[in-house]
Amino acid sequence: MNVNIGDPFKEFFVLLETVTSRFWVVGIDCFDWLPFCHGKTKYLVTESKGARFELVPCNLNFDYKKAITFNPFRYTDQISVPEMNGAAAWKFENATFRTVSIVPYPILEEYQKISGVIGLARLNIQNEFTKNNPMRKAIHAGTPVITIALPKLDTRREAVLTVGGHDNKSCILGSALSESVILNERYDFTYLSIQMGSLKFQSRAAAVAYPHISNSNIGVPKEFMQKILRKTGAKFDATTNKYLVNCNANFDSLLLNTDSNGFAVEPEYFVRKHSVSFKFYAKYLNLLQRIAKKEKWKTLLDCDSQITTMLVL
């Protein structure tokens, strides 16, 4: 999804994540020699009228789960999402967000085609946005901000993402079933069986899965997963924290069955090609971090609460 930030605005292509609460885009200190940052639009606070920034505590500048390093500032600026005709579908005058400076391997493979992330988890609304923010008001009023319309399978119509309202062509409100993310950080759904070629898992009770935009997460028993690994010849690689297979081999689709529908997940969505150059980048970055720590460089690679406020231009 395209998001405009600043005045005059810059356009960022962001990923909507269902299980995270972060809102970040690529910053000016994300240098082009880093694989993730090369050639991407970068946010610079001094280029936008009325933009503000504040220093963030040092312990909040690193995402320990994904090893992403953030710029040490939190920015406040106007943000809008344009519709197809160029008009603003919704606009935030005082939205807060962060910028990233380092997105390491292997997580950069999942984010390579984007320049930012908007987390849709409820924590994002509570912690990152101001109390008078339009998104918070919309949630309290029960009006939709971001809607995903999922037509019935037999209609052969594609899912539609809308911002700021319902899609009346794909979604007939009188017969629609809706559910908001209020207490949970993700949408859960149940399935009865999952199959990959001749391999099949069938649960006595409905099993729970949830969609994730950058990862495929479907809970299956370890025995079934081991069968898949043996069938595909997958080998675990500690440097990537992934199972590696021969990309030239043929793979069966994953067939997911619920009580009323069946879905096919094609191999292209769970078998991804890895770039060898990323491995060399990972080794280089690890070396750079060790040198920075040894030499006590006062950079984003070494978090020091005694560093005074500094803005990289």
mmCIF file with all atom_site columns, N, CA and C in Angstrom, residues 34 56 58 66 113 134 144 165 253 297 308 311:
data_model
loop_
_atom_site.group_PDB
_atom_site.id
_atom_site.type_symbol
_atom_site.label_atom_id
_atom_site.label_alt_id
_atom_site.label_comp_id
_atom_site.label_asym_id
_atom_site.label_entity_id
_atom_site.label_seq_id
_atom_site.pdbx_PDB_ins_code
_atom_site.Cartn_x
_atom_site.Cartn_y
_atom_site.Cartn_z
_atom_site.occupancy
_atom_site.B_iso_or_equiv
_atom_site.pdbx_formal_charge
_atom_site.auth_seq_id
_atom_site.auth_comp_id
_atom_site.auth_asym_id
_atom_site.auth_atom_id
_atom_site.pdbx_PDB_model_num
ATOM 1  N N  . LEU A 1 34  ? 23.805  -0.683  1.932  1.00 0.00 ? 34  LEU A N  1
ATOM 2  C CA . LEU A 1 34  ? 23.125  -1.785  2.601  1.00 0.00 ? 34  LEU A CA 1
ATOM 3  C C  . LEU A 1 34  ? 22.067  -2.353  1.651  1.00 0.00 ? 34  LEU A C  1
ATOM 4  N N  . VAL A 1 56  ? 14.288  9.061   21.608 1.00 0.00 ? 56  VAL A N  1
ATOM 5  C CA . VAL A 1 56  ? 13.659  7.878   22.180 1.00 0.00 ? 56  VAL A CA 1
ATOM 6  C C  . VAL A 1 56  ? 14.663  7.180   23.090 1.00 0.00 ? 56  VAL A C  1
ATOM 7  N N  . CYS A 1 58  ? 17.168  4.648   24.668 1.00 0.00 ? 58  CYS A N  1
ATOM 8  C CA . CYS A 1 58  ? 18.062  3.788   23.896 1.00 0.00 ? 58  CYS A CA 1
ATOM 9  C C  . CYS A 1 58  ? 17.568  2.349   23.810 1.00 0.00 ? 58  CYS A C  1
ATOM 10 N N  . LYS A 1 66  ? 13.269  -9.269  15.524 1.00 0.00 ? 66  LYS A N  1
ATOM 11 C CA . LYS A 1 66  ? 13.661  -9.274  14.113 1.00 0.00 ? 66  LYS A CA 1
ATOM 12 C C  . LYS A 1 66  ? 15.028  -8.662  13.869 1.00 0.00 ? 66  LYS A C  1
ATOM 13 N N  . LYS A 1 113 ? 11.049  -5.814  -0.875 1.00 0.00 ? 113 LYS A N  1
ATOM 14 C CA . LYS A 1 113 ? 10.293  -5.071  -1.884 1.00 0.00 ? 113 LYS A CA 1
ATOM 15 C C  . LYS A 1 113 ? 9.514   -3.891  -1.298 1.00 0.00 ? 113 LYS A C  1
ATOM 16 N N  . PRO A 1 134 ? -7.081  10.593  14.567 1.00 0.00 ? 134 PRO A N  1
ATOM 17 C CA . PRO A 1 134 ? -8.296  10.165  13.856 1.00 0.00 ? 134 PRO A CA 1
ATOM 18 C C  . PRO A 1 134 ? -8.524  8.666   13.866 1.00 0.00 ? 134 PRO A C  1
ATOM 19 N N  . PRO A 1 144 ? -15.063 1.937   10.117 1.00 0.00 ? 144 PRO A N  1
ATOM 20 C CA . PRO A 1 144 ? -13.865 1.217   9.655  1.00 0.00 ? 144 PRO A CA 1
ATOM 21 C C  . PRO A 1 144 ? -12.772 2.155   9.175  1.00 0.00 ? 144 PRO A C  1
ATOM 22 N N  . GLY A 1 165 ? -13.451 2.850   4.592  1.00 0.00 ? 165 GLY A N  1
ATOM 23 C CA . GLY A 1 165 ? -14.851 2.493   4.395  1.00 0.00 ? 165 GLY A CA 1
ATOM 24 C C  . GLY A 1 165 ? -15.009 1.119   3.781  1.00 0.00 ? 165 GLY A C  1
ATOM 25 N N  . SER A 1 253 ? 1.368   -28.408 -3.756 1.00 0.00 ? 253 SER A N  1
ATOM 26 C CA . SER A 1 253 ? 0.669   -27.325 -3.066 1.00 0.00 ? 253 SER A CA 1
ATOM 27 C C  . SER A 1 253 ? 0.203   -27.806 -1.705 1.00 0.00 ? 253 SER A C  1
ATOM 28 N N  . TRP A 1 297 ? 32.638  2.703   18.844 1.00 0.00 ? 297 TRP A N  1
ATOM 29 C CA . TRP A 1 297 ? 32.085  3.737   17.966 1.00 0.00 ? 297 TRP A CA 1
ATOM 30 C C  . TRP A 1 297 ? 30.747  4.207   18.516 1.00 0.00 ? 297 TRP A C  1
ATOM 31 N N  . THR A 1 308 ? 24.630  12.131  23.411 1.00 0.00 ? 308 THR A N  1
ATOM 32 C CA . THR A 1 308 ? 23.777  13.316  23.380 1.00 0.00 ? 308 THR A CA 1
ATOM 33 C C  . THR A 1 308 ? 22.925  13.313  22.117 1.00 0.00 ? 308 THR A C  1
ATOM 34 N N  . LEU A 1 311 ? 21.376  14.556  15.203 1.00 0.00 ? 311 LEU A N  1
ATOM 35 C CA . LEU A 1 311 ? 20.546  14.381  14.022 1.00 0.00 ? 311 LEU A CA 1
ATOM 36 C C  . LEU A 1 311 ? 21.456  14.240  12.815 1.00 0.00 ? 311 LEU A C  1
#
